Short mmCIF file of C-alpha atoms and ligand atoms in Angstrom, two decimals:
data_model
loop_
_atom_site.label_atom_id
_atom_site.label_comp_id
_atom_site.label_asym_id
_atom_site.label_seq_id
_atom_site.Cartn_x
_atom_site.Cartn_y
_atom_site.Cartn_z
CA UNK A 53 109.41 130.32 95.73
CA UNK A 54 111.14 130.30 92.50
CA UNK A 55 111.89 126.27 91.37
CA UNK A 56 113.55 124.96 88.59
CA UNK A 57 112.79 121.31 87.27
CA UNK A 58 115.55 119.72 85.36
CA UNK A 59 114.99 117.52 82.74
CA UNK A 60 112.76 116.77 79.36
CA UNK A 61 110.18 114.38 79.59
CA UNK A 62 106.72 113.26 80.47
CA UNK A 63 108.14 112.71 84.21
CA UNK A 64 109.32 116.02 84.36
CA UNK A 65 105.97 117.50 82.52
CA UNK A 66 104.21 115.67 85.29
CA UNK A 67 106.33 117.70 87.95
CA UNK A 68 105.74 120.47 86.47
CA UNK A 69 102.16 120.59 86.03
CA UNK A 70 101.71 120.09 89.68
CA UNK A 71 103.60 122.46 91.03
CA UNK A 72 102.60 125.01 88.50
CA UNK A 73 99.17 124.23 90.46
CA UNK A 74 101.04 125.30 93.69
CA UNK A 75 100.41 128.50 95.78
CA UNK A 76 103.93 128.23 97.42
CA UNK A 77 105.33 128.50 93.49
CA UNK A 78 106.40 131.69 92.16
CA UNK A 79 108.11 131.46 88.84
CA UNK A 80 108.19 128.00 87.53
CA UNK A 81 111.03 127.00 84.97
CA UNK A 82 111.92 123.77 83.80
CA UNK A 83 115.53 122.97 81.86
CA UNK A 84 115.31 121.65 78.85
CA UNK A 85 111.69 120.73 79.39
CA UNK A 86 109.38 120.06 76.17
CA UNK A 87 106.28 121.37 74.36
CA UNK A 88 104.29 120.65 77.22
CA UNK A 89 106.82 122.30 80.09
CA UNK A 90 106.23 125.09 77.52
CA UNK A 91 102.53 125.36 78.30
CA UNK A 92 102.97 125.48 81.94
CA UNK A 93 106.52 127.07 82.96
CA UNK A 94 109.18 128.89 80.69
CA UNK A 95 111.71 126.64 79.44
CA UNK A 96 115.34 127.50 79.47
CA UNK A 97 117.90 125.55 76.59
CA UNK A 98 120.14 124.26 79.35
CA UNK A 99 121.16 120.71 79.30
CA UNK A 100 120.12 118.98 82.75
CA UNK A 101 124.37 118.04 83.15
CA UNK A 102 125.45 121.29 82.23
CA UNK A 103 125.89 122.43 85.88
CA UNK A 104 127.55 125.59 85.29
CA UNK A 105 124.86 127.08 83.03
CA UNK A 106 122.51 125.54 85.13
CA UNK A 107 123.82 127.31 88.49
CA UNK A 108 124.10 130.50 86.39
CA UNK A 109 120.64 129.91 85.82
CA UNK A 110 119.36 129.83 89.24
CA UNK A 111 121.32 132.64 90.43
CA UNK A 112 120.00 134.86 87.61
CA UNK A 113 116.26 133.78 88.24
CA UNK A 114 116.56 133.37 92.31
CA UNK A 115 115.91 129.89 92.23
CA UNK A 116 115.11 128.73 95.77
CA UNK A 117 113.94 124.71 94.67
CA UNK A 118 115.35 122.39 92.38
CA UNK A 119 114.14 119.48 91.57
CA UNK A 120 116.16 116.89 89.44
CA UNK A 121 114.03 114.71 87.58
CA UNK A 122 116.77 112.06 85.91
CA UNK A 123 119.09 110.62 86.89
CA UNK A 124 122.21 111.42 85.63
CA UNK A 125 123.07 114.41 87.18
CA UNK A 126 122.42 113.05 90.18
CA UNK A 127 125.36 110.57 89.61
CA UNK A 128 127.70 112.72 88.38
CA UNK A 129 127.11 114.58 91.48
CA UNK A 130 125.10 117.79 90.67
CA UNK A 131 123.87 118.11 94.74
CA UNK A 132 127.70 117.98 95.65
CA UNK A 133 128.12 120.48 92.96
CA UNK A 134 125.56 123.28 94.71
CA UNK A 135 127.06 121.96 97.95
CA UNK A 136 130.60 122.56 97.17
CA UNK A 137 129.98 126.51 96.01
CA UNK A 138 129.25 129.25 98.90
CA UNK A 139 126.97 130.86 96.64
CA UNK A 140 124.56 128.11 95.98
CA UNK A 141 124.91 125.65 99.00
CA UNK A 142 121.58 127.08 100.30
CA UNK A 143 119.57 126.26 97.62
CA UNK A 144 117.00 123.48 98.49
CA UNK A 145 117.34 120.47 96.17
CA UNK A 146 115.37 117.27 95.63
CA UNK A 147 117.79 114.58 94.63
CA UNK A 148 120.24 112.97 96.38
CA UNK A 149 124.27 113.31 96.04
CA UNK A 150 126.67 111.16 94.29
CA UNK A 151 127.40 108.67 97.61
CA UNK A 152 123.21 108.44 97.61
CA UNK A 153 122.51 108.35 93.49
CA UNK A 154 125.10 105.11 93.82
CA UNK A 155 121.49 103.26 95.31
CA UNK A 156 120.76 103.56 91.14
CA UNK A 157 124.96 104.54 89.44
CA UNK A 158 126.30 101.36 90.79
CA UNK A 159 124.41 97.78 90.82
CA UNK A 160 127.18 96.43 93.02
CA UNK A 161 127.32 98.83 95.20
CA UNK A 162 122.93 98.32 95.50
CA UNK A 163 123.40 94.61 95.83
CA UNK A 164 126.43 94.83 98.79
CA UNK A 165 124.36 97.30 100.13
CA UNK A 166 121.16 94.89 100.55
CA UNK A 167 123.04 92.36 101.39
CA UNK A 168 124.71 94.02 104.36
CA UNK A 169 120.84 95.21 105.40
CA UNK A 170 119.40 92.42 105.30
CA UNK A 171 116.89 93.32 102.57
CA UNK A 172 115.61 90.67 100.14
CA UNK A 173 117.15 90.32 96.81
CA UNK A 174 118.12 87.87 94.29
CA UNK A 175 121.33 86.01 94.93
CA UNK A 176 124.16 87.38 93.36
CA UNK A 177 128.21 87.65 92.49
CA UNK A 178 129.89 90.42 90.44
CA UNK A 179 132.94 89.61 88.58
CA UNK A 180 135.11 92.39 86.46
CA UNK A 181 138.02 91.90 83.62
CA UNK A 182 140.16 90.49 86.13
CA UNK A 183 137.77 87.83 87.41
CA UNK A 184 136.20 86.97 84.09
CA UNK A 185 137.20 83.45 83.88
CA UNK A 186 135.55 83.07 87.03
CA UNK A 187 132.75 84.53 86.06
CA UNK A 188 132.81 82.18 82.51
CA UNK A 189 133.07 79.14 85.85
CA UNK A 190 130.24 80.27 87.48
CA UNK A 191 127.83 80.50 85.00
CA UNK A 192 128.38 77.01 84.11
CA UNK A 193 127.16 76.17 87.51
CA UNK A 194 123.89 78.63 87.89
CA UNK A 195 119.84 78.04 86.94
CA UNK A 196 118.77 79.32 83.79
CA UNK A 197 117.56 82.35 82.83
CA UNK A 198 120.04 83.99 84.41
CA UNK A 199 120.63 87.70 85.03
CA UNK A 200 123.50 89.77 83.95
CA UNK A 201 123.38 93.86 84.71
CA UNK A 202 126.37 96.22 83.85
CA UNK A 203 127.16 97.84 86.61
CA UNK A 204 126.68 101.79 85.98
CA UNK A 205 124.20 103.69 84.16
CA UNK A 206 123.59 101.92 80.81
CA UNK A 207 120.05 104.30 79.47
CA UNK A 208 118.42 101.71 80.54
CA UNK A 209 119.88 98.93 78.15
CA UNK A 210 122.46 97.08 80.91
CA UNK A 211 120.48 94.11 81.56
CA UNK A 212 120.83 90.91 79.67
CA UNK A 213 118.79 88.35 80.69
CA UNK A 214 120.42 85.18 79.25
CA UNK A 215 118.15 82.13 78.40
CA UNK A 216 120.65 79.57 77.78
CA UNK A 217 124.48 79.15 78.89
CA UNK A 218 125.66 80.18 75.38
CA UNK A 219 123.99 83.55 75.10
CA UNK A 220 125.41 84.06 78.86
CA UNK A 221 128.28 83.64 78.10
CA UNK A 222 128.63 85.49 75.34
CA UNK A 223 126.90 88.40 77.40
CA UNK A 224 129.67 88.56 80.02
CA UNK A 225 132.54 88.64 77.15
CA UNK A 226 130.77 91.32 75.55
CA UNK A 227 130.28 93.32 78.72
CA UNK A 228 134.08 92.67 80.32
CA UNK A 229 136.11 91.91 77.70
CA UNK A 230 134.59 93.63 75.00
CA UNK A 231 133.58 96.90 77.36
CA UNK A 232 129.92 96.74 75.55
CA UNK A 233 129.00 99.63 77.94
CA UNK A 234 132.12 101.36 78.48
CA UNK A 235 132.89 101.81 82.20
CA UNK A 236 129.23 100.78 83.12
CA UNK A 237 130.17 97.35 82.12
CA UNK A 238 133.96 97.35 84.04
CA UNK A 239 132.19 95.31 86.70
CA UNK A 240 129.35 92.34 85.83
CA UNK A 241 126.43 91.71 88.29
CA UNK A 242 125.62 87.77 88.06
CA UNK A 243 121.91 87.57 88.70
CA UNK A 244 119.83 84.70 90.01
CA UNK A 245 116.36 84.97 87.60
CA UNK A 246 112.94 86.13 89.92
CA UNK A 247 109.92 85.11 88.77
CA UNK A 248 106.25 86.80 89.55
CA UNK A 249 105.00 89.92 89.44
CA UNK A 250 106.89 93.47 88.94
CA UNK A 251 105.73 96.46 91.06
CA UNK A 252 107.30 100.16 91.65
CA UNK A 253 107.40 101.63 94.97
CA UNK A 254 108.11 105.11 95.30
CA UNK A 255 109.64 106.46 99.02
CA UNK A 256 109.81 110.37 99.30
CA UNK A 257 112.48 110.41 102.36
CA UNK A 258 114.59 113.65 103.70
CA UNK A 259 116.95 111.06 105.20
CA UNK A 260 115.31 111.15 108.49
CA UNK A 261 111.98 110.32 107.91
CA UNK A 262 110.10 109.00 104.77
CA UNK A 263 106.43 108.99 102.83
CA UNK A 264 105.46 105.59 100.92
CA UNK A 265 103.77 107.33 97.78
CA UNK A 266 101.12 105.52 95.50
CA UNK A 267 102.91 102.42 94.25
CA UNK A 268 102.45 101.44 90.21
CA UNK A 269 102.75 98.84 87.88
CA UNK A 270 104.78 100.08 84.15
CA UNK A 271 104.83 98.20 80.99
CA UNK A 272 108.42 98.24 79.88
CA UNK A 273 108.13 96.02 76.76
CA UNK A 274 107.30 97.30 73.39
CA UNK A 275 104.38 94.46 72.05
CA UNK A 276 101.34 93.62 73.92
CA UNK A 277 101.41 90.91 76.12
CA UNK A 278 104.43 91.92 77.28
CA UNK A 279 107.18 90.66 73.81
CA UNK A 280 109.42 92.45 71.75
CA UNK A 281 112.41 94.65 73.17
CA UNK A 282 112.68 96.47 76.23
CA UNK A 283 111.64 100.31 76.03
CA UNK A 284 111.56 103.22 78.71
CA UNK A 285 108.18 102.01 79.58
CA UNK A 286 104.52 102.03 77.39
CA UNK A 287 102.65 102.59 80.33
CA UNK A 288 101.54 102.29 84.06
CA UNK A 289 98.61 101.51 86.72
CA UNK A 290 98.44 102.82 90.12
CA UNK A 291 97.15 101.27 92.04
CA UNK A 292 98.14 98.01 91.49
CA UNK A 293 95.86 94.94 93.10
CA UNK A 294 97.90 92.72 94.26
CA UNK A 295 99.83 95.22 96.49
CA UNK A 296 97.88 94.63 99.38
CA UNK A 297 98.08 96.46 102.92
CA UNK A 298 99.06 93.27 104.23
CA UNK A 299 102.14 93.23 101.14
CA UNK A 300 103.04 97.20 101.18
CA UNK A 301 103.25 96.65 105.23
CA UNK A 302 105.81 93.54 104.84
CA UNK A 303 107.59 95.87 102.30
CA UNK A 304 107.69 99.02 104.43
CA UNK A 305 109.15 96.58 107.19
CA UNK A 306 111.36 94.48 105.40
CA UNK A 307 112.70 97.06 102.71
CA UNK A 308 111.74 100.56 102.87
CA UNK A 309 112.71 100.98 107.02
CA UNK A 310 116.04 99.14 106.04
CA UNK A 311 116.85 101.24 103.17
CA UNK A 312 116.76 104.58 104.99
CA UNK A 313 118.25 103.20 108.12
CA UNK A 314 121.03 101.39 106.20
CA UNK A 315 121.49 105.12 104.10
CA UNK A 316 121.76 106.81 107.60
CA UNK A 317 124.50 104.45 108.47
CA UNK A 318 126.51 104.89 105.93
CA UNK A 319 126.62 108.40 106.20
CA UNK A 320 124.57 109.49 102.91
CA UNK A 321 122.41 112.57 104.03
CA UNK A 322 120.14 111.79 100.91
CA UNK A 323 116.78 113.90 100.36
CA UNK A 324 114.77 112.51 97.85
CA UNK A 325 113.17 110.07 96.02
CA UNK A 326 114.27 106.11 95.96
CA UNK A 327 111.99 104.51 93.22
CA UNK A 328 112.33 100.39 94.55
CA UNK A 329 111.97 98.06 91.45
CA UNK A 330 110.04 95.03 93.58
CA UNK A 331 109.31 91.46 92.36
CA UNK A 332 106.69 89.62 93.83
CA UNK A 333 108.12 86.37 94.34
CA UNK A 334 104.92 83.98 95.71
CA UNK A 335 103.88 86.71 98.30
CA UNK A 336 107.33 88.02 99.48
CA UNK A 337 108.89 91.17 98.22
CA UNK A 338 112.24 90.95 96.20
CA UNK A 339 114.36 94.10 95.40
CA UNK A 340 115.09 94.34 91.33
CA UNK A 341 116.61 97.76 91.74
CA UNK A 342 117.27 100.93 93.27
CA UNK A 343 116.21 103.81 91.15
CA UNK A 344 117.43 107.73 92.79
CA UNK A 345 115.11 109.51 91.28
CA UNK A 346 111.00 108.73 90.27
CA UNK A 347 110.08 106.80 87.46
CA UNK A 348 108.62 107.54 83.94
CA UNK A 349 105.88 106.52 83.23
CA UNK A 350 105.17 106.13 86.43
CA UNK A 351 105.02 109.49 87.60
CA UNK A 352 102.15 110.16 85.16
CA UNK A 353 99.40 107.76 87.55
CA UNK A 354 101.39 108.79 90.62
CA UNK A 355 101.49 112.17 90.95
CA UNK A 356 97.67 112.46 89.72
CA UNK A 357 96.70 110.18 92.65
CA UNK A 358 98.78 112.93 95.24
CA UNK A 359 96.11 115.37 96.45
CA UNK A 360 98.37 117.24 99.31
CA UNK A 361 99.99 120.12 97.41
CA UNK A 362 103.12 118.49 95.70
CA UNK A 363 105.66 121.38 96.13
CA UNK A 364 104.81 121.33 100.04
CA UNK A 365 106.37 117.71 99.71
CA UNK A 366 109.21 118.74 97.93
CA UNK A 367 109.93 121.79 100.27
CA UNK A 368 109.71 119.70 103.36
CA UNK A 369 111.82 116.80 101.43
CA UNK A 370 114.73 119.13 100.91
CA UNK A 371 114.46 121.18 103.65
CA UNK A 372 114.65 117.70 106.64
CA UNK A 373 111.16 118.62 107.39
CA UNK A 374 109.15 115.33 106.06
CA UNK A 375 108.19 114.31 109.48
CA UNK A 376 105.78 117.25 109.70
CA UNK A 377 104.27 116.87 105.83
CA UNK A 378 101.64 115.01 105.38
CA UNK A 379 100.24 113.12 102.27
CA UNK A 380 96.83 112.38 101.26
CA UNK A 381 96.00 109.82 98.45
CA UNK A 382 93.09 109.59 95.91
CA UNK A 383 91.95 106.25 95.85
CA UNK A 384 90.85 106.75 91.94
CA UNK A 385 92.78 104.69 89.12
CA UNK A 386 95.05 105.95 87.28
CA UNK A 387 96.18 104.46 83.85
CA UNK A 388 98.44 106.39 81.28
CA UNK A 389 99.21 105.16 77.59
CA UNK A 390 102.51 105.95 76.04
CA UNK A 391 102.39 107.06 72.64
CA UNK A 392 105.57 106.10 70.93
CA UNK A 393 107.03 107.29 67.52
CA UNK A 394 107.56 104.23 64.94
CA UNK A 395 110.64 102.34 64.82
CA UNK A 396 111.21 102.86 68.58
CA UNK A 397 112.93 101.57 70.78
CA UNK A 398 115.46 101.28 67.53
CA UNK A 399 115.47 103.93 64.89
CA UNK A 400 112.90 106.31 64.46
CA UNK A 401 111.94 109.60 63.14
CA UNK A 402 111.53 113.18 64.79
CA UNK A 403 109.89 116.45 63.50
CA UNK A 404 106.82 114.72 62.96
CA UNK A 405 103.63 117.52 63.20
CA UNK A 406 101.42 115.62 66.33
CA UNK A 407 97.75 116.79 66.48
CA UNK A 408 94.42 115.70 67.63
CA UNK A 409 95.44 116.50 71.17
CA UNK A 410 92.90 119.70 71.51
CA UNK A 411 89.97 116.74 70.91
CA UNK A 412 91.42 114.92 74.50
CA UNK A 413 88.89 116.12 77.00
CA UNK A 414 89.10 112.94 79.28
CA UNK A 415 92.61 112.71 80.27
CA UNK A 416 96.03 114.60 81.17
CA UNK A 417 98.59 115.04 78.54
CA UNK A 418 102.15 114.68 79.59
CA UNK A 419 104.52 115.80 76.57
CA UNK A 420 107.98 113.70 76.76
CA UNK A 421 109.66 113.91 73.31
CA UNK A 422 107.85 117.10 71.86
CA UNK A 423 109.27 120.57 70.98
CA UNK A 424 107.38 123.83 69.82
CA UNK A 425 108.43 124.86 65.85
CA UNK A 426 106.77 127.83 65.24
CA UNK A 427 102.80 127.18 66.56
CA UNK A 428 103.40 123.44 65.84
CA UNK A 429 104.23 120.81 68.13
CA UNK A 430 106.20 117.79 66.50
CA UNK A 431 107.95 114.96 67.68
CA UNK A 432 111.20 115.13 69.19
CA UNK A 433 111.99 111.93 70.93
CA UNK A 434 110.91 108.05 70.86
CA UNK A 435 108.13 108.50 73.74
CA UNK A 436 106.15 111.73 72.36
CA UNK A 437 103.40 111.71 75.14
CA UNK A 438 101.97 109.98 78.05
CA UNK A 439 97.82 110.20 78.20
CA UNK A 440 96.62 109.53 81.66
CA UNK A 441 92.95 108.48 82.27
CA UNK A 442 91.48 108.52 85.87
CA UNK A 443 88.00 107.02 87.06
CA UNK A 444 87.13 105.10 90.24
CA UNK A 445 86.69 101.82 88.17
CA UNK A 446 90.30 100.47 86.76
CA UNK A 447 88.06 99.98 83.42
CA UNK A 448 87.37 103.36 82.96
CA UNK A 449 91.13 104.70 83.40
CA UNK A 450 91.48 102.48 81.13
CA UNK A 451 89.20 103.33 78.70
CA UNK A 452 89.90 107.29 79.02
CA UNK A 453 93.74 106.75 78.72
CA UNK A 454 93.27 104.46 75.66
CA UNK A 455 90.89 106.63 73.89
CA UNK A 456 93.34 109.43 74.69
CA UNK A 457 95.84 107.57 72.69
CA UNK A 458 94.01 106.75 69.90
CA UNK A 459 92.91 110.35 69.41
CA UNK A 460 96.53 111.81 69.61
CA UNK A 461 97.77 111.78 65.81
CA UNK A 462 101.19 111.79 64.10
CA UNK A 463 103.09 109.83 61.60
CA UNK A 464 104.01 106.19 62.47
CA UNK A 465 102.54 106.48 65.93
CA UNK A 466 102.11 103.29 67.97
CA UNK A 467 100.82 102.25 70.99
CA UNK A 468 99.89 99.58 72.99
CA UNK A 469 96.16 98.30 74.03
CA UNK A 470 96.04 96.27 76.54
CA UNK A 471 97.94 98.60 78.91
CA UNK A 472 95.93 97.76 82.60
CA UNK A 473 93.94 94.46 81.18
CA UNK A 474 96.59 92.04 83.24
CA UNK A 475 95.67 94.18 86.48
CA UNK A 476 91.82 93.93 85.24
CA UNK A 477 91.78 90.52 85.44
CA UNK A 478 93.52 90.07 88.68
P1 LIG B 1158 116.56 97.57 84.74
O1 LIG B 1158 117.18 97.91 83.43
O2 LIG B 1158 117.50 97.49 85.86
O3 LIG B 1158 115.31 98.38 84.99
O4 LIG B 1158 116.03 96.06 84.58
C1 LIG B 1158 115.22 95.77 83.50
C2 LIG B 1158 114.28 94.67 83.81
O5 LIG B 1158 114.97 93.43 83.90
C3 LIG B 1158 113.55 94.74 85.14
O6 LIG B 1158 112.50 95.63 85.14
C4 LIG B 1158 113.06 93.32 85.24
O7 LIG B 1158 111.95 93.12 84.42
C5 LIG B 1158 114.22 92.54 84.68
N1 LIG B 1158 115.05 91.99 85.77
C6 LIG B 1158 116.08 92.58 86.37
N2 LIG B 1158 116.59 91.77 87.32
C7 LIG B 1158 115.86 90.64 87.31
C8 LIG B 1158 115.88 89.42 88.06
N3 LIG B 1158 116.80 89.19 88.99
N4 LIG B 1158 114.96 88.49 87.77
C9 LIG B 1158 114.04 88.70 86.80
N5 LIG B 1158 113.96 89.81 86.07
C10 LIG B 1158 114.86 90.78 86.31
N1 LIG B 1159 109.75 103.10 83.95
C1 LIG B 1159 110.97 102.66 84.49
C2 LIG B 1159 111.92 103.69 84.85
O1 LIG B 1159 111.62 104.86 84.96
O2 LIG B 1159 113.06 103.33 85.10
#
């Protein structure tokens, strides 16, 4: 079967390494993909929300899957886009439609949503333009830190969280008033602040029936010991300790069975994956977030840890047939390192030449934000790669994902070191 992976980073190299590993995969092609989609499928210079080019695309190669890594297209509807032509409607996607990508487009919609299911989340109220002096009223009245999220997509950079009333305040004006996002920011989550420990959980459902993939554990701040600004993530664990059967069963009972039931009854058909952003709040599960699609860096220790045949999974996702798939998990470690360019997550530089990666011997490379110049790989992005290290002590992955990093070479490169030593010490 000819599939097509859309998108450019290490997520999406991840995907793509897999499958390329797949007897059920013909031709492999990935759109834009990156130096190291290069390596393993053919590339194609599409934009992953150009829709037109990219149906063009799958018509010309007879592409049967597609599997949409990001999620943007996905909220601007690319599913409803192959379902609304005759010529494309039978094409099997993973990713959900607009109605299901709103789990992730729209952080009110998420929160009335959990509310009306019953699942646990922090406490919340949104407010927009017209309600702002409201909102100004109830902040005065709410615990601090407090939690402000724009509503829509905001690459990643909608959530404030406010340590004092001042810097709250000034938060909501910016967002409402001052439309800091645009429309994302139209409407203003108000966020009670969760305290413990952050874990990913990863559901493969086809709307009917679902899979609980490895969970993981990502590093999303740029200075060791967790300081400094926000990024796309450093780096991730899977497993992660403290999710215990006893936990993952309370959260497959008290969140995952209520998401896809509550999905079902609204009427969203979605096939896919829903990445739930999970606080551990003193031993009960708290939902963060709804993510629509899988999550980078996590991917890179997840899909390593997947030993059933990955595009199997996908097929049976797209095609309603998950009931009948089955999944079988390593129980190794996995711990990947992201190698970031210097300067990010603010300015940075690209074209850098990268080398030292033909010396890594002990771990998988996942490009993100590479391209090919001639015989030369360089840097094209703020994450450049992802180094995954796998052994069945935690210290080892460690280890072979750090040395990894330290090995990969290019101007300005940082990274951090104690990606995994939290979970060590557990
Ligand atoms: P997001 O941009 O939605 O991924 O959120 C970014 C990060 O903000 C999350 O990963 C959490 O670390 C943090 N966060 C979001 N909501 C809350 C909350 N209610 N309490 C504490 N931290 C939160
Ligand atoms: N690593 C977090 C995300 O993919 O959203």
């Amino acid at each position: 079967m000819n599939t097509l992976i859309l998108g450019s980073g290490g997520r999406e190299h991840a995907f793509a390494w897999r499958i390329a590993q797949s007897p059920l995969c013909d031709k492999l092609f990935v759109a834009p993909g990156n130096a190291g989609t290069a390596q393993v499928a053919t590339n194609l210079s599409i934009g992953y929300n150009d829709f037109e080019k990219i149906a063009e695309a799958v018509l010309t190669h007879e592409i049967e899957l597609v599997i949409v890594g990001p999620e943007e297209p996905l909220v601007k509807g690319i599913r409803d886009y192959f379902q609304s032509r005759e010529d494309l409607k039978d094409v099997l996607m993973v990713g959900p439609d607009s109605k299901g990508a709103m789990l992730e487009g729209s952080k009110d919609f998420s929160k009335n949503f959990m509310v009306k299911y019953g699942i646990p989340t922090a406490k919340s109220e949104t407010f927009t333009k017209d309600t702002f002096e409201s909102g100004l009223q109830y902040l005065e009245n709410q615990k601090l830190p407090i939690v402000l999220k724009a509503d829509g997509l905001a690459a990643g950079k909608g959530v404030i969280i406010a340590l004092t009333l001042e810097e709250a305040k000034i938060a909501l004006t910016e967002m409402l008033v001052d439309a800091k996002f645009g429309d994302a920011s139209s409407k203003v989550v108000i966020e009670e602040f969760l305290t413990g420990i952050e874990l990913s959980v990863f559901v493969l459902t086809d709307g009917n029936s679902y899979k609980i993939l490895p969970e993981a554990k990502d590093y999303k701040r740029i200075g060791e010991g967790d300081t400094g600004l926000n990024t796309g993530g450093m780096g991730a664990v899977s497993p992660v300790p403290f999710a215990s059967e006893k936990f993952m069963q309370v959260v497959e009972n008290e969140i995952v069975i209520p998401t896809i039931e509550g999905l079902k009854k609204e009427g969203i058909n979605y096939n896919g994956f829903i990445f739930i952003g999970l606080m551990n709040h003193e031993g009960e599960p708290q939902v963060i977030e709804y993510n629509a699609r899988m999550g980078d860096p996590e991917t890179e220790v997840v899909l390593p840890r997947i030993e059933s045949d990955f595009m199997s999974l996908m097929i049976a996702t797209a095609k309603g047939e998950l009931s009948e798939a089955d999944i079988t998990v390593s129980k190794q470690h996995a711990v990947t390192t992201v190698v970031v360019a210097g300067g990010y997550p603010g300015d940075y530089k690209k074209g850098d030449i990268i080398v030292g990666y033909d010396s890594v011997k002990d771990a998988d490379i996942f490009h993100a934000g590479t391209k090919l110049e001639g015989n030369l790989i360089v840097t094209n992005g703020g994450r450049v790669m992802a180094l995954t290290g796998m052994s069945n002590t935690l210290e080892r992955a460690i280890q072979k994902s750090q040395k990894a990093a330290h090995d990969v070479l290019f101007e300005g490169k940082y990274y951090r070191k104690d990606i995994g030593l939290d979970v060590l010490r557990y």
